[in-house]
Coordinates of C-alpha atoms in Angstrom, one line a residue:
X1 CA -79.0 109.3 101.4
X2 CA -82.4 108.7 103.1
X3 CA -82.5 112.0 104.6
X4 CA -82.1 113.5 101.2
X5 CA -84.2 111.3 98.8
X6 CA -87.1 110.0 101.0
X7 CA -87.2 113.0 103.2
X8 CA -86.7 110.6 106.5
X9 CA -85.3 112.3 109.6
X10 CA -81.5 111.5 110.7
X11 CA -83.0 109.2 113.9
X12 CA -85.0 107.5 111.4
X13 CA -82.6 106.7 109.0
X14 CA -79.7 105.9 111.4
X15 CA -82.3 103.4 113.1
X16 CA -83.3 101.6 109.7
X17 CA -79.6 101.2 108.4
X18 CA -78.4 100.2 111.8
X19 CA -76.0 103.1 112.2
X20 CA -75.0 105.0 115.5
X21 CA -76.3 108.4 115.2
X22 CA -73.0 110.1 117.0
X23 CA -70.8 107.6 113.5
X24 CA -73.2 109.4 111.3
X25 CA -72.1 112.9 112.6
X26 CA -68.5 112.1 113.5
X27 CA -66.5 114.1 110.9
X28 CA -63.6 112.2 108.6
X29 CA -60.5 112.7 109.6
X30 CA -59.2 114.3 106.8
X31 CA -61.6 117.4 107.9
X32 CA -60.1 117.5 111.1
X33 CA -56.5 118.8 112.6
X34 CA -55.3 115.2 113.9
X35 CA -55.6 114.3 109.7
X36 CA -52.1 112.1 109.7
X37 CA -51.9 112.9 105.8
X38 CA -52.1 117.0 106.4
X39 CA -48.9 117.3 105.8
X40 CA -48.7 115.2 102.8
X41 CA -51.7 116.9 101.2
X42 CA -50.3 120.6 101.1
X43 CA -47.2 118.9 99.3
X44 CA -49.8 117.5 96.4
X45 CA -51.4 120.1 96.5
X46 CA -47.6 122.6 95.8
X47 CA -46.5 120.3 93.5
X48 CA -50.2 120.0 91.4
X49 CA -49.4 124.3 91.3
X50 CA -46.3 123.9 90.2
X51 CA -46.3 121.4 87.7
X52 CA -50.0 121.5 86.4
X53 CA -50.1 118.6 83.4
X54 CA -48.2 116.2 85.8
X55 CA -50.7 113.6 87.3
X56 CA -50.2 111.5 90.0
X57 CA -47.8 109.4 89.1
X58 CA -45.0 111.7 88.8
X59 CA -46.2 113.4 92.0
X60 CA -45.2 109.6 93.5
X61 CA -42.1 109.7 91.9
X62 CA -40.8 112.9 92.8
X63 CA -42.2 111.9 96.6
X64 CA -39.7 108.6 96.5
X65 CA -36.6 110.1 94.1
X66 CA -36.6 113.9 95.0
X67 CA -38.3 113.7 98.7
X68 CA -36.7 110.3 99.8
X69 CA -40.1 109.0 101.0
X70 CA -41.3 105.5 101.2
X71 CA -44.9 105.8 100.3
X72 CA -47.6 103.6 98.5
X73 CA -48.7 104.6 95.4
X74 CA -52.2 103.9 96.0
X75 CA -52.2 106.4 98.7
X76 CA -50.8 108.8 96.8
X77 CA -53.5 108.2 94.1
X78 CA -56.3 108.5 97.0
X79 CA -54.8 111.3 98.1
X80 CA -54.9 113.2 94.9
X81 CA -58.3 112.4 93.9
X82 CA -59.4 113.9 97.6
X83 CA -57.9 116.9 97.1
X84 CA -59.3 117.2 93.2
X85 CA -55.8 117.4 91.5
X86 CA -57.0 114.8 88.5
X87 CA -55.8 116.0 85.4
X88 CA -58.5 116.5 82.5
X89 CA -57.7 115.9 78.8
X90 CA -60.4 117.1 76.8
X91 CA -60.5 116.6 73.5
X92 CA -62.4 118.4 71.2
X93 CA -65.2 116.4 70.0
X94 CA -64.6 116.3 66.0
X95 CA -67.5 117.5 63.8
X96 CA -69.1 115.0 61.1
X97 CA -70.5 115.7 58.1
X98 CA -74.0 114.7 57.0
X99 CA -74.5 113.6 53.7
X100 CA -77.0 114.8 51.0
X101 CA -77.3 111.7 49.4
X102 CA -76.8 108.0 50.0
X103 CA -73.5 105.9 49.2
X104 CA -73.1 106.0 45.0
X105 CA -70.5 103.3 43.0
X106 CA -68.5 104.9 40.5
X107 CA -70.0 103.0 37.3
X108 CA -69.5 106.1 34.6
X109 CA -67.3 109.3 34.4
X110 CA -68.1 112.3 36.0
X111 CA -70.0 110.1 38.6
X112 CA -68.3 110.2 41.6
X113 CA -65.1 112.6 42.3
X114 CA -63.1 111.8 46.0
X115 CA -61.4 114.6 47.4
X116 CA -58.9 114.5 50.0
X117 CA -56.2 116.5 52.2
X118 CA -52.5 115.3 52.9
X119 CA -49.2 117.3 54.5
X120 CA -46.0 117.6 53.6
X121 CA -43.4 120.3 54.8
X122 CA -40.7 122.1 53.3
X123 CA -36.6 122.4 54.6
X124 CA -37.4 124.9 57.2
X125 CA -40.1 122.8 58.7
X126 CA -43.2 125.4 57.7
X127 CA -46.3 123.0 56.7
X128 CA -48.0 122.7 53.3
X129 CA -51.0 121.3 52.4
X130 CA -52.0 119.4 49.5
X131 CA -55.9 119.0 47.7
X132 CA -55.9 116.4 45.7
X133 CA -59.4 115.5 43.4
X134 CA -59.6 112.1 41.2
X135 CA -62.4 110.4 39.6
X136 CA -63.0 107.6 41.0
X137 CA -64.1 105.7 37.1
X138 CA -61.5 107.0 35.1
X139 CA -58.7 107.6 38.2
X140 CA -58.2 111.1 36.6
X141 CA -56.4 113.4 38.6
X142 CA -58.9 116.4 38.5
X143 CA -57.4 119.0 41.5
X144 CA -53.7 119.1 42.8
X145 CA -53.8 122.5 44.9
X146 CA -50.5 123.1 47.0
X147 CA -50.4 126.1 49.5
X148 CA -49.4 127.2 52.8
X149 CA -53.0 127.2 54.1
X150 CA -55.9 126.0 52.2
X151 CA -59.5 127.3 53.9
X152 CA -63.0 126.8 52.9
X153 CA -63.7 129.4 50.9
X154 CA -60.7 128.8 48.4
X155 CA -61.2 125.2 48.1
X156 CA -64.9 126.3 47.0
X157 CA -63.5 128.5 44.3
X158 CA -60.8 126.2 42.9
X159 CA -63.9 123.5 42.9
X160 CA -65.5 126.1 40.8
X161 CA -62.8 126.3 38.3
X162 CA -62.6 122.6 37.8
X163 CA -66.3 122.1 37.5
X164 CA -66.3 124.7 34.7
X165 CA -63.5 123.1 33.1
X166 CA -65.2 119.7 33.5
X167 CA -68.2 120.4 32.1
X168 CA -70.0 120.7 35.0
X169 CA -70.1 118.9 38.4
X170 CA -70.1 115.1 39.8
X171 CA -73.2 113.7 40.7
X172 CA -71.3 112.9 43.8
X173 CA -68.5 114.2 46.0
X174 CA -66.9 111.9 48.4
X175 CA -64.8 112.9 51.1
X176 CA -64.0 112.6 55.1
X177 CA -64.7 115.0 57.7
X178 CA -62.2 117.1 58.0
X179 CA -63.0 120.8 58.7
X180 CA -62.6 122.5 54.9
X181 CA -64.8 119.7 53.9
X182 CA -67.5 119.8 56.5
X183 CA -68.0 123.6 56.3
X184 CA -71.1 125.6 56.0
X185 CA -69.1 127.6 52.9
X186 CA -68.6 124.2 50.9
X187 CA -72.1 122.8 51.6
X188 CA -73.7 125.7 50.7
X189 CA -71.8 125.6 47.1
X190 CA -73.0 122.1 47.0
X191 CA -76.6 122.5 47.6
X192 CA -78.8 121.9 44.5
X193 CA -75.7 120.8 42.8
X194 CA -73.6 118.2 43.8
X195 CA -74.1 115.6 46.3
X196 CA -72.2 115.4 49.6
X197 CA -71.5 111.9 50.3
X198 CA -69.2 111.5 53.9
X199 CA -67.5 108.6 55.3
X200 CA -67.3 107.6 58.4
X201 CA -64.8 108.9 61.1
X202 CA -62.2 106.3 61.5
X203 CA -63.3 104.9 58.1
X204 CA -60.7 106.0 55.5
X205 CA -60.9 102.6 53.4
X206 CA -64.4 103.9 52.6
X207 CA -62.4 106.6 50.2
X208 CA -60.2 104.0 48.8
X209 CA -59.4 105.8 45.6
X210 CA -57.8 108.9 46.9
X211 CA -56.1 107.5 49.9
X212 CA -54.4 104.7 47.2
X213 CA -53.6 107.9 45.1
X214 CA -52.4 110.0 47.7
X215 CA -50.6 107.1 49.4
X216 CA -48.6 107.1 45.7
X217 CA -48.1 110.7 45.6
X218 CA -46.6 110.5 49.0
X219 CA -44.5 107.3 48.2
X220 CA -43.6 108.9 44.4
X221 CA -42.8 112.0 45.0
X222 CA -43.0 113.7 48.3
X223 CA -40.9 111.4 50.3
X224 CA -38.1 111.6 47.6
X225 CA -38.1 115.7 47.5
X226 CA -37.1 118.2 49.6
X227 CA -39.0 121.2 49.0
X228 CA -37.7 125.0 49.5
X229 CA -40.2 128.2 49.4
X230 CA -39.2 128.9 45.7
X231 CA -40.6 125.2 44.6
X232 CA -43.8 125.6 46.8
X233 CA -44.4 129.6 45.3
X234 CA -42.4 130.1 42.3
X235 CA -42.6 133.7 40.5
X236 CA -46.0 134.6 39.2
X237 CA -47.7 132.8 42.4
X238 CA -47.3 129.7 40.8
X239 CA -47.1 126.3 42.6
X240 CA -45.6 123.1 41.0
X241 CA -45.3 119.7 42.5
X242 CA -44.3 116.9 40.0
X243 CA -45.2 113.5 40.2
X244 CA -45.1 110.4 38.4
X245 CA -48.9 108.7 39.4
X246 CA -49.8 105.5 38.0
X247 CA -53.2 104.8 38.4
X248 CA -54.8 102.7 35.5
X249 CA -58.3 102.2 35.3
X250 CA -60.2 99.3 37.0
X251 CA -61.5 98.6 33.4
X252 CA -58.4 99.1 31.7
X253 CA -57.3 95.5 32.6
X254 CA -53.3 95.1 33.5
X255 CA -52.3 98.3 31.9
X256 CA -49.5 100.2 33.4
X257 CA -51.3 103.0 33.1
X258 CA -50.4 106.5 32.4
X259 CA -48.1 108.3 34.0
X260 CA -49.5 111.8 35.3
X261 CA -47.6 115.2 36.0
X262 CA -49.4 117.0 38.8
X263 CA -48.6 120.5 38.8
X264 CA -50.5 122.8 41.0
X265 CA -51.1 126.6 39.4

């Protein structure tokens, strides 16, 4: 370390730390041919080739179970990391959305809308996803898309049909971060428009509305249905999904509310 970062020569250095200059140049032993662990390396290192997403642990445990030897695990661990075998999980860092405008309560209509994403699947185990779009005054259910795949681009135009049948858009849109809802398609819609509001990652009470409304939906009506590809896409492309929602008003007092039929076209 002296040599390299204040330039010192190896007598120098070996003088100021006390160290016999013949230790310094000595190599380890596990760069040499008497290395008592050779053998044990070029094992970890077969079975790291052979199994690939097993970690060091299960190299121990084949070494006492399969290969009959009585070795520390420790070792084994030190062992592993000298020879580079760790295994790295790396996670794909998840993309957050930045909001246009600051958090907004839901004091009028047509205020604030929350938007969400759940999944349910049907009898042969092939996903579907589910939009769902409430207002978050009035606990209107304002989208209910069902499809095999729902991108970007066709949550934009389905936004577009219920903004013209609205009357026009929310001041707000709240929603998480998942990818449809953080793309450049959807906030390029938005822009001028319609506000982006985001809640944190690892946040979802921050979208209460629609997580209590899809946590009924889910509750209601997809847990108690088995779907088939004819009641996902009937004839004439048409997609129904029928649930009884109660969701009265905060204003509305203790009303039972009104019972909704989603049905997604």
């Amino acid at each position: 370390m002296l040599t390299t970062t204040k330039s010192m020569s190896e007598r120098l250095a070996c003088k100021a730390v006390g160290l016999a200059r013949s230790t310094y140049r000595r190599p380890p032993v596990a760069q040499t041919p008497a290395d008592p662990d050779a053998e044990m390396r070029a094992w970890l290192r077969a079975y790291a080739t052979k199994h690939p997403c097993h970690g060091f642990r299960r190299a121990w445990a084949a070494l006492r179970h399969d290969e009959r030897r009585e070795v520390n695990k420790k070792k084994v661990h030190r062992l592993w990391r000298e020879e580079g075998l760790q295994v790295r999980m790396h996670s794909p860092r998840k993309r957050a959305g930045v909001s246009s405008i600051p958090p907004v309560d839901a004091d009028a209509p047509n205020v604030v809308w929350a938007i969400d994403f759940q999944f349910d699947s049907t009898i042969d185990g092939k996903a579907i996803k589910i939009a769902s779009m409430i207002d978050e005054h009035t606990r209107v259910s304002l989208l209910h898309l069902v499809e095999r795949s729902i991108t970007s681009d066709r949550l934009v135009a389905e936004l577009e049909v219920v903004f013209a049948g609205a009357g026009g858009p929310p001041k707000v849109l709240r929603m998480d971060n998942g990818p449809e809802l953080v793309s450049q398609a959807l906030q390029q819609f938005c822009d001028g428009k319609v506000g982006l509001s985001y809640t944190p990652t690892g946040a979802p009470w921050n979208n209460g509305y629609i997580e209590s409304f899809n946590n009924r939906l889910r509750k209601e009506c997809l847990n108690r249905n088995h779907w088939n590809n004819q009641s996902v896409r009937g004839p004439g492309g048409h997609r129904q999904l029928q649930t009884r929602a109660q969701s009265p008003p905060a204003a509305s007092g203790p009303e039972t509310g009104e019972s909704r039929c989603v049905t997604a076209q």
